[in-house]
Coordinates of C-alpha atoms and ligand atoms in Angstrom, one line a residue:
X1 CA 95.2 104.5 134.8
X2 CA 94.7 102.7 131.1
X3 CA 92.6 99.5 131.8
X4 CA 91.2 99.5 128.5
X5 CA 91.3 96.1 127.8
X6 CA 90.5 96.3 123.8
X7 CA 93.6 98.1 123.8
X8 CA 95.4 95.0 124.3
X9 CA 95.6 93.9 120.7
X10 CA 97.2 97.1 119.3
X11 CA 100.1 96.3 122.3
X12 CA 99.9 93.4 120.9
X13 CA 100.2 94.1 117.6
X14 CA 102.8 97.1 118.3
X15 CA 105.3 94.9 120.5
X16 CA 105.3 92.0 117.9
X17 CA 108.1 90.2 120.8
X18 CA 104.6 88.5 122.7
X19 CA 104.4 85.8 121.0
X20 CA 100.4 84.4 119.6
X21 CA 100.5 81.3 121.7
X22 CA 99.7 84.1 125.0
X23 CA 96.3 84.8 123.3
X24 CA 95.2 81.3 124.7
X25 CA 92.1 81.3 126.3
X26 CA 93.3 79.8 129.3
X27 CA 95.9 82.9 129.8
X28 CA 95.7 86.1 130.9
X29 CA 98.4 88.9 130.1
X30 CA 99.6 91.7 131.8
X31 CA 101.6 94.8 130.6
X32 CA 103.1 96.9 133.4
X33 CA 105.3 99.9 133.2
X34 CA 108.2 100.6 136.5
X35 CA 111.0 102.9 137.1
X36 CA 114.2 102.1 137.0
X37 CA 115.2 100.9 140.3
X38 CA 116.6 98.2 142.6
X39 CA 114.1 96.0 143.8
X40 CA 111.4 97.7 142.0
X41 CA 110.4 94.5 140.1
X42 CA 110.6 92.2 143.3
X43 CA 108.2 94.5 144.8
X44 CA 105.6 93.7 142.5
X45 CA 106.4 89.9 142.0
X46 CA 106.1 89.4 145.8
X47 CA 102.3 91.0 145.4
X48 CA 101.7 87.7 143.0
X49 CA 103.4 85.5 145.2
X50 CA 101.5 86.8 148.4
X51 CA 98.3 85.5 146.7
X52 CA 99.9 82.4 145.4
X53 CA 99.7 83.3 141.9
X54 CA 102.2 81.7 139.8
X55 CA 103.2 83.3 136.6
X56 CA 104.2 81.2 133.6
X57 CA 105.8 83.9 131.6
X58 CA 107.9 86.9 132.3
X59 CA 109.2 89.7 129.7
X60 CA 111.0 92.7 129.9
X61 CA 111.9 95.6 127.5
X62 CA 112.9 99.2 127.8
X63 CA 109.7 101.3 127.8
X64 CA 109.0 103.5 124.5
X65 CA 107.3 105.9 126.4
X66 CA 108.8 106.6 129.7
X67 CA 112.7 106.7 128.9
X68 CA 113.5 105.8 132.7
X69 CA 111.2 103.0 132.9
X70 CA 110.7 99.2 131.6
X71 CA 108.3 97.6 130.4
X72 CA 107.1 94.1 131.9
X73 CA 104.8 91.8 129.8
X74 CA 103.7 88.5 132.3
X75 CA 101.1 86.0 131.4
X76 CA 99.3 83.8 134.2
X77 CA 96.7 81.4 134.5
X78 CA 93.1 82.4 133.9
X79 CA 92.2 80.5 136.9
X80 CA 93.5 83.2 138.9
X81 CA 91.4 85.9 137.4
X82 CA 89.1 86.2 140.7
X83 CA 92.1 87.5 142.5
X84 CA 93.4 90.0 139.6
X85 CA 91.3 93.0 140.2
X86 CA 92.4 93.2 143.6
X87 CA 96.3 92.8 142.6
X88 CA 95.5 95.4 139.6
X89 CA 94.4 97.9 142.2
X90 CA 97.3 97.5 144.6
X91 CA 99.6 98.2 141.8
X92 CA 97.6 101.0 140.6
X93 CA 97.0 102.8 143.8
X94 CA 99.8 101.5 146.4
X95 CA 102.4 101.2 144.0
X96 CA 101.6 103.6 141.4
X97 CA 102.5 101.8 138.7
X98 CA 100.5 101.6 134.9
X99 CA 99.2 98.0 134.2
X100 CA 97.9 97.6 130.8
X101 CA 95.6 94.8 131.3
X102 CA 95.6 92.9 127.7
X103 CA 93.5 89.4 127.5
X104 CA 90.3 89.5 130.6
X105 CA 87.0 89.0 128.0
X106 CA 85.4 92.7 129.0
X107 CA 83.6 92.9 125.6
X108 CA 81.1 95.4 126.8
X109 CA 83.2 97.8 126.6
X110 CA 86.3 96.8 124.8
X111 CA 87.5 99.2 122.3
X112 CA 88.4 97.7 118.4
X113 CA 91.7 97.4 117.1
X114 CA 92.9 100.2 115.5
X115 CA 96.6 101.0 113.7
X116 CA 98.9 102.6 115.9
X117 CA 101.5 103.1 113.4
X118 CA 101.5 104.2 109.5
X119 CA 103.0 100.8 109.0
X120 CA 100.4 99.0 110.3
X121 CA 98.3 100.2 107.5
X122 CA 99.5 97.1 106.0
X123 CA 97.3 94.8 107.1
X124 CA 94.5 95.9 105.5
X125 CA 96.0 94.9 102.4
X126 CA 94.2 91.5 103.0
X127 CA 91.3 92.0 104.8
X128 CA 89.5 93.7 101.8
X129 CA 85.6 92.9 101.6
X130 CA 85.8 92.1 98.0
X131 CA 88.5 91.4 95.6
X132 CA 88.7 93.8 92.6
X133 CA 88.4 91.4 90.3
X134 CA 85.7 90.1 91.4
X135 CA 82.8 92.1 88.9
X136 CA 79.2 92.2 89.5
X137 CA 77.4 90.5 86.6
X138 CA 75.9 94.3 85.8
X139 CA 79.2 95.9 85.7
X140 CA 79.8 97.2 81.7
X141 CA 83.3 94.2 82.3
X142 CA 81.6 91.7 83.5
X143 CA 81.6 89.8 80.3
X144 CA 84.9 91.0 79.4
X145 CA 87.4 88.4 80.0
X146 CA 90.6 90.8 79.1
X147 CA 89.0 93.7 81.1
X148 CA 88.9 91.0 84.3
X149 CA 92.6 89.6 83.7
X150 CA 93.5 93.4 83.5
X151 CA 91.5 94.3 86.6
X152 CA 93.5 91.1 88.6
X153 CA 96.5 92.2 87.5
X154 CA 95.8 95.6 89.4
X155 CA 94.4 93.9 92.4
X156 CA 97.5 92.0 92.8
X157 CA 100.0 94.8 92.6
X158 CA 98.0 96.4 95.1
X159 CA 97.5 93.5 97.7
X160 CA 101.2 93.2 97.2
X161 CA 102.1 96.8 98.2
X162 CA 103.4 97.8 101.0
X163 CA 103.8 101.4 103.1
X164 CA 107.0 103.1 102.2
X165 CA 107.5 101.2 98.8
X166 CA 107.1 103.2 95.4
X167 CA 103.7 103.0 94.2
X168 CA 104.3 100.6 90.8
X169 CA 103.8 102.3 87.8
X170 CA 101.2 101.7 85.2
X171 CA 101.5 101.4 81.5
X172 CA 98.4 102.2 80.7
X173 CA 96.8 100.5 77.5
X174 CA 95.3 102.7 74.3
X175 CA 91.8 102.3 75.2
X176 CA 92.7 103.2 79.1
X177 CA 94.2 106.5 77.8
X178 CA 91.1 107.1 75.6
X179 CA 88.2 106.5 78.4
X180 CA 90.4 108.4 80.4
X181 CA 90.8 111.2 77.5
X182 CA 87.0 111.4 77.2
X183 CA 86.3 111.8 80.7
X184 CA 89.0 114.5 81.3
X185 CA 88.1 116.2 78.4
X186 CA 84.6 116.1 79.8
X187 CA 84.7 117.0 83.2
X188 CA 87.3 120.2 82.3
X189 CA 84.7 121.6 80.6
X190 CA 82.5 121.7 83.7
X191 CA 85.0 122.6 86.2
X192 CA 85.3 126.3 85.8
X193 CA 81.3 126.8 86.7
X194 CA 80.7 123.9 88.4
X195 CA 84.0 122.8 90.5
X196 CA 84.7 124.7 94.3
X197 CA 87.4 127.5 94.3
X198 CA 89.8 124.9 96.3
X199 CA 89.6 122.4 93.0
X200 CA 90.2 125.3 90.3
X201 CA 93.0 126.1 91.8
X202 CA 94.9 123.1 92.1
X203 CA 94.1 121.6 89.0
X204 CA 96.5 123.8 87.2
X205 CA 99.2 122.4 89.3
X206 CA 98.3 119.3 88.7
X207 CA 98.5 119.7 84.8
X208 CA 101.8 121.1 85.2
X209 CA 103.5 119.1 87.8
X210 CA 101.4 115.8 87.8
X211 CA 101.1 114.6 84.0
X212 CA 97.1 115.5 84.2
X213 CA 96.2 115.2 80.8
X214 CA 93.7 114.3 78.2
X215 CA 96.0 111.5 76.7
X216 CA 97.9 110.4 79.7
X217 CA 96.7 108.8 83.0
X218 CA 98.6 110.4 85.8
X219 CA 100.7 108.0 87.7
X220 CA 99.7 107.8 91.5
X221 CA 103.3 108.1 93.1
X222 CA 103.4 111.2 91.3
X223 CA 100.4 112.4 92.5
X224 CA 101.2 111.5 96.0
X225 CA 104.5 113.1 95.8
X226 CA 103.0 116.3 94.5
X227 CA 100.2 115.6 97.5
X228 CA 103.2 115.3 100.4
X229 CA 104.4 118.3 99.4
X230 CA 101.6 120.5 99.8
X231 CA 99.6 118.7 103.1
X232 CA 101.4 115.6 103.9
X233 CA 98.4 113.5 102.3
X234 CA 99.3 110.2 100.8
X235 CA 98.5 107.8 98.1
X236 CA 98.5 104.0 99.0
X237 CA 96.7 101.5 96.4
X238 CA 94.1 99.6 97.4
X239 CA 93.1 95.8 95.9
X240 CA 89.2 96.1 96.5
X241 CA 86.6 97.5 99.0
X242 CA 88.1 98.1 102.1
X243 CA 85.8 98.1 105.2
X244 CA 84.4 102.0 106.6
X245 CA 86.5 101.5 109.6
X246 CA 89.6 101.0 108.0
X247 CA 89.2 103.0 105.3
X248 CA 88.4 105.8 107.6
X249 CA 91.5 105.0 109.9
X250 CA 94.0 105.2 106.9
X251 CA 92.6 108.8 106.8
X252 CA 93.8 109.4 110.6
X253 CA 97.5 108.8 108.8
X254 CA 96.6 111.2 106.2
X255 CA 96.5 108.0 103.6
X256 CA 94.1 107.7 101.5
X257 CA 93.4 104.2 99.5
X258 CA 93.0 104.7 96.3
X259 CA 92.2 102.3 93.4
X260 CA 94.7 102.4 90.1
X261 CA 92.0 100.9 87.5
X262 CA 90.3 102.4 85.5
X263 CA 86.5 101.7 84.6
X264 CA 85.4 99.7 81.5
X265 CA 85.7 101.1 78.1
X266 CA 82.2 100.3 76.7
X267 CA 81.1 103.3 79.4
X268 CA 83.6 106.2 79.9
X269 CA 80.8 108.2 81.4
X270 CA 79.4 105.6 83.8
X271 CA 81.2 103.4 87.0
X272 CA 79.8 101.5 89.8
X273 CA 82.6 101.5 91.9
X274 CA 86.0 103.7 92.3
X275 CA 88.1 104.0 89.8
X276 CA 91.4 106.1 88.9
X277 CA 89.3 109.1 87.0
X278 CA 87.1 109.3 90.6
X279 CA 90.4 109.2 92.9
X280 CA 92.6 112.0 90.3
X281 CA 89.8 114.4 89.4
X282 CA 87.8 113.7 92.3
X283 CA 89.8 113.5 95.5
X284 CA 93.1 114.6 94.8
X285 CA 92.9 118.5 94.3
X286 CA 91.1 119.0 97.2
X287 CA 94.0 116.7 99.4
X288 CA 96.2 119.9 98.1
X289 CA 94.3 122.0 100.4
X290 CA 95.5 122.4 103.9
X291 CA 91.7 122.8 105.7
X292 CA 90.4 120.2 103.7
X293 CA 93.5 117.3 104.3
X294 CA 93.0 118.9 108.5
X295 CA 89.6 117.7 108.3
X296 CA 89.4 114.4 106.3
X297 CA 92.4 113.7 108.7
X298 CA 89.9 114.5 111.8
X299 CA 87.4 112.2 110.7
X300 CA 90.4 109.3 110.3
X301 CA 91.0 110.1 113.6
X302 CA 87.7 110.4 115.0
X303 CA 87.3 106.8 113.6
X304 CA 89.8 105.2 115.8
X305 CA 88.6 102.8 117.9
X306 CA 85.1 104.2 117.8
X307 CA 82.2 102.0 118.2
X308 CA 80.1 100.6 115.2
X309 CA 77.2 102.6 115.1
X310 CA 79.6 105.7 115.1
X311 CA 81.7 104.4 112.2
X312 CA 78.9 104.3 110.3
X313 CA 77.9 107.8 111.4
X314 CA 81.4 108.8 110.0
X315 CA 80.9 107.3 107.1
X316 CA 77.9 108.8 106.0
X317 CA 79.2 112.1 107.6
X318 CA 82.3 111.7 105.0
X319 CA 79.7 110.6 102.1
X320 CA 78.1 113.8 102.1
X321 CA 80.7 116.4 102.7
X322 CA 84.3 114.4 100.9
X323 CA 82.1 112.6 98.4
X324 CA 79.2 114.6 97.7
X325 CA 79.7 117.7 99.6
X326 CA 78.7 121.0 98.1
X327 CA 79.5 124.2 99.4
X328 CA 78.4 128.0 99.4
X329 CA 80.9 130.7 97.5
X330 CA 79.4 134.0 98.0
X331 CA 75.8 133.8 96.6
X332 CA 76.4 130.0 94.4
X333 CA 76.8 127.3 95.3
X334 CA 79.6 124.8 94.2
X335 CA 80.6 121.2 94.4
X336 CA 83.7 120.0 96.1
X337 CA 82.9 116.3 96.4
X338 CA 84.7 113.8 94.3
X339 CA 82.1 111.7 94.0
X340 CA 80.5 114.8 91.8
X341 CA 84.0 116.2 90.6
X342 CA 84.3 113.2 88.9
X343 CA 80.6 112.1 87.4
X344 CA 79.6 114.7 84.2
X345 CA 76.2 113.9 84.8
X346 CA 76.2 114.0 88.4
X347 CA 78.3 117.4 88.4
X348 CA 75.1 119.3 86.5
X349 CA 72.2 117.5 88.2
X350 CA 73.8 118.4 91.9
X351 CA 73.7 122.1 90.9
X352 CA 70.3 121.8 89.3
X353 CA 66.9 122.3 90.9
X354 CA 66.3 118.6 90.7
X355 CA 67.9 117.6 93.8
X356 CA 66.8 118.8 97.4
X357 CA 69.5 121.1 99.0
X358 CA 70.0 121.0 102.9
X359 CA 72.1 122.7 105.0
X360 CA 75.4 120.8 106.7
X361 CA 74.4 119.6 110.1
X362 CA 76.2 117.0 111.1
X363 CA 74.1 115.4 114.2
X364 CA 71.5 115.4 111.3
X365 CA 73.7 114.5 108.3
X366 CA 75.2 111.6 109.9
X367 CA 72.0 109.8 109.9
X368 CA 70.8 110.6 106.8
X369 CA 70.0 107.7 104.4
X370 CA 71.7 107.5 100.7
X371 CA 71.4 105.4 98.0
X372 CA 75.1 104.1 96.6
X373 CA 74.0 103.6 92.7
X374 CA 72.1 106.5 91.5
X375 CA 72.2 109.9 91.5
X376 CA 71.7 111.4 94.9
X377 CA 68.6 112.9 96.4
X378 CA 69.6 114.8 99.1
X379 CA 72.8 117.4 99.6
X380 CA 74.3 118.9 102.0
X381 CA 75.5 122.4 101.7
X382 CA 78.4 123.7 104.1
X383 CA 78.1 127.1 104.9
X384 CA 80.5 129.4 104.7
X385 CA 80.5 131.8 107.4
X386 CA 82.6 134.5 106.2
X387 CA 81.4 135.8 102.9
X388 CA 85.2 134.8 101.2
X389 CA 85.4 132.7 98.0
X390 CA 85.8 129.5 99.4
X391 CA 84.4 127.4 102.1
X392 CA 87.3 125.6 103.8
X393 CA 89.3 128.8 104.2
X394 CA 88.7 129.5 108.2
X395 CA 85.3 128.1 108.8
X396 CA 85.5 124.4 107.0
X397 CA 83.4 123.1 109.5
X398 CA 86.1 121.6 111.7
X399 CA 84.4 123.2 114.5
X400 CA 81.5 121.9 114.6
X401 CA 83.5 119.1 113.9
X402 CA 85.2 118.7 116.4
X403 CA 82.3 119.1 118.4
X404 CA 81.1 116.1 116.9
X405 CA 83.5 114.2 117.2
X406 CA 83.6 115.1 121.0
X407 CA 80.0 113.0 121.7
X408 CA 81.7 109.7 120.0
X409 CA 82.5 107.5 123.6
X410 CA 86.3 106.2 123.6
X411 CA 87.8 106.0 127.3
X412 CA 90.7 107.9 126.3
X413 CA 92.0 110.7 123.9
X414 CA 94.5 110.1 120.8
X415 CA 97.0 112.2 119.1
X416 CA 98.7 111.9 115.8
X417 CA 102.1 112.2 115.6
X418 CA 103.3 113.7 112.4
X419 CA 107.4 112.9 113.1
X420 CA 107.0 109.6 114.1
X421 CA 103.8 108.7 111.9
X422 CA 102.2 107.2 115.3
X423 CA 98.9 107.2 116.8
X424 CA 100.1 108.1 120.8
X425 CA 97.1 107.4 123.3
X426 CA 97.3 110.3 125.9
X427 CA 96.8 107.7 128.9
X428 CA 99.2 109.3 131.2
X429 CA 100.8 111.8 133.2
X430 CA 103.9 111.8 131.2
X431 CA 102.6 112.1 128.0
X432 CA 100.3 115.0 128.5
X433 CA 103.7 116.9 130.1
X434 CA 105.2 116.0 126.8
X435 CA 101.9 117.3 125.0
X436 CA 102.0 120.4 126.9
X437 CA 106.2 120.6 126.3
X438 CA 105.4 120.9 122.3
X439 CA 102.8 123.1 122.8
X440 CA 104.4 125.5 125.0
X441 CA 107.4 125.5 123.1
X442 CA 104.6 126.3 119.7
X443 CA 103.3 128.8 121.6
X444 CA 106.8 130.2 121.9
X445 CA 107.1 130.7 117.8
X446 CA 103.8 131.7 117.4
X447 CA 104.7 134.8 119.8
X448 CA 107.9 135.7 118.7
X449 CA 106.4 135.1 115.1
X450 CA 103.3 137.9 115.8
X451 CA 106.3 140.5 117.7
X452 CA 108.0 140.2 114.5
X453 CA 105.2 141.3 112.2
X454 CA 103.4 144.0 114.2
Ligands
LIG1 FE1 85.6 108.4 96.6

């Protein structure tokens, strides 16, 4: 069981009690999991001491997994890693006990880091790829010195946040409010022809509950309050460009980074980047609706520890369905990505016969090229195999998915669970009885549920 040796950094990470000093080159570390019982530790130890193997660190905690079992966390000398794989498999298949191998070099197939917890989220605070004050010299603020101190200032509060804190509140300037006025004022205009069924109907909501409205910029811990309510989707600010993996894994937690600027003045109608008019009349509605949040979450989680190439495949898989997706509605066709609901020009050109329509494939879609600063060529259309209003309704492709999601290579299979906001890798017997438990016990509902309304 679990030898997954780029696993070893999110234990590591989880734990927090191994201290960094352990990462040494010169060490190797060891996670093992036994029962409760008398002698059950000097069992193993003696298997060290029989090949002369000294260890130079020993920890114990009760394990978080297995309620009758402990945790053991030893370090030894690389010098004995010859003799290790033969120890490994004597624990494993004489003993029976789960080793989590943490620090032996294997980067062939090492799997990255990923967050184990919603917590952990945190750290991608400072590991974004660009600052966002840092302006490109053809961005409409790049010569604006108060647009820049304003943009810092929102960078900061953002690098500053943290999960479970209030998202700070914005007192948004007069000329904010007004570029956000004419883009709303735009955009609504557009929505009732233009916008997917999902996005009419929350946008109603969102005027009434949300503050979305032509002369007020909705604050984003209302809007992720409103979102928690309806799909368990979250708001968390971001200070800049965040790399595709952990972008994508924030989704896993349903979170979704999201900027609090808003673009330059000079150009209501134009941005380069994210801003908040893209995130609140883009993304948001369609995080109100359950099959939608279910599948941005199943990319998240699709994302986890995936290889490079297939992060990229994600990426573009999410760029042409959450950004620029359209979809079929009976006989039209509508837009439900944000990177349209949000651009007035973009929004009539998509739906025009400019642009060259394709069907959703994914094998295919997720290696289609894009350009990031113009208008796009190519979209993809997701079908909608029941001839109901909306496309997410049923069919939202989550099947083929999941299907997918199936051919991306990760040595072991990962749940999310909603209680304790956890990432739990199914890597043993114990957990998959739990698995099945909670299912069974579902199941249970779900049939006394269907008795109740025949
Ligand atoms: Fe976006």
């Amino acid at each position: 069981q679990g030898l997954y040796p780029g696993i070893s950094l999110f234990i590591f990470q989880e734990t927090m009690y191994i201290e960094e000093n352990t990462y040494k080159n010169d060490m190797i570390s060891l996670i093992f999991l036994l029962k409760e019982k008398v002698g059950a530790l000097a069992k193993v130890l003696r298997i060290f001491e029989e090949k002369s193997i000294n260890l130079t660190h020993i920890e114990s905690r009760p394990s978080r997994v297995n309620k009758d079992e402990y945790e053991f966390f030893i370090n030894l000398d690389r010098r004995n890693t010859p003799l290790l794989t033969d120890i490994i498999k004597t624990l494993r298949n004489e003993m029976g006990v789960t080793v989590h191998e943490l620090s032996r070099k294997k980067k062939k197939d090492a799997v990255p880091w990923f967050p184990r917890t919603i917590q952990e989220l945190d750290r991608f605070a400072n590991q974004i790829l660009s600052y966002g004050a840092e302006l490109d010299a053809d961005h409409p603020g790049f010569k604006d010195p108060v647009y820049r101190a304003r943009r810092k200032e929102f960078a900061d509060m953002a690098y500053n946040y943290r999960h479970g804190q209030p998202i700070p509140k914005v007192t948004y300037t007069e000329e904010e409010k007004k570029t956000w006025g004419t883009v709303f004022r735009e955009l609504k205009t557009l929505y009732p022809t233009h916008a997917c069924y999902e996005h009419n109907h929350v946008f109603p909501l969102l005027e009434k509950y949300c503050g979305y409205q032509e002369d007020n910029i909705p604050q984003l811990e209302d809007v992720s309050k409103f979102l928690q309510t309806c799909t368990g989707f979250r708001l968390r600010p971001v200070a800049g460009l965040l790399s595709s993996r952990d972008f994508l894994a924030g989704l896993a937690f349903r979170v979704f980074h999201s900027t609090q600027y808003i673009r330059h003045g000079s150009k209501p109608m134009y941005t380069p980047e994210p801003d908040v008019c893209h995130e609140l009349l883009g993304h948001v509605p369609l995080f109100a609706d359950i099959s939608f949040a279910q599948f941005s979450q199943e990319i998240g989680l699709a994302s986890l520890g995936a290889p490079d190439e297939y992060i990229e495949k994600l990426a573009t898989v999410y760029w042409f369905t959450v950004e620029f997706g359209l979809c079929k509605e009976g006989d039209t066709i509508k837009a439900y990505g944000a990177g349209l609901l949000s651009s007035f020009g973009e929004l009539q050109y998509c739906l025009s016969d400019k642009p060259e329509i394709q069907s959703l494939n994914l094998e295919k879609t997720a290696v289609q090229k894009y350009p990031v600063t113009e208008f796009q060529p190519v979209y993809y259309v997701a079908e909608s195999y029941l001839k109901r209003n909306s496309c997410f309704h049923k069919s939202f492709c989550l099947f083929s998915f999941r299907r997918f999601a199936s051919s991306i290579p990760r040595p072991f299979s990962i749940r999310y669970d909603p209680y304790t906001q956890r990432i739990e890798v199914l890597d043993n017997a114990k957990q998959l009885k739990n698995l099945a438990e909670s299912i069974s016990s579902e199941m249970g509902t779900l049939c006394s549920a269907l008795k109740k309304i025949e």
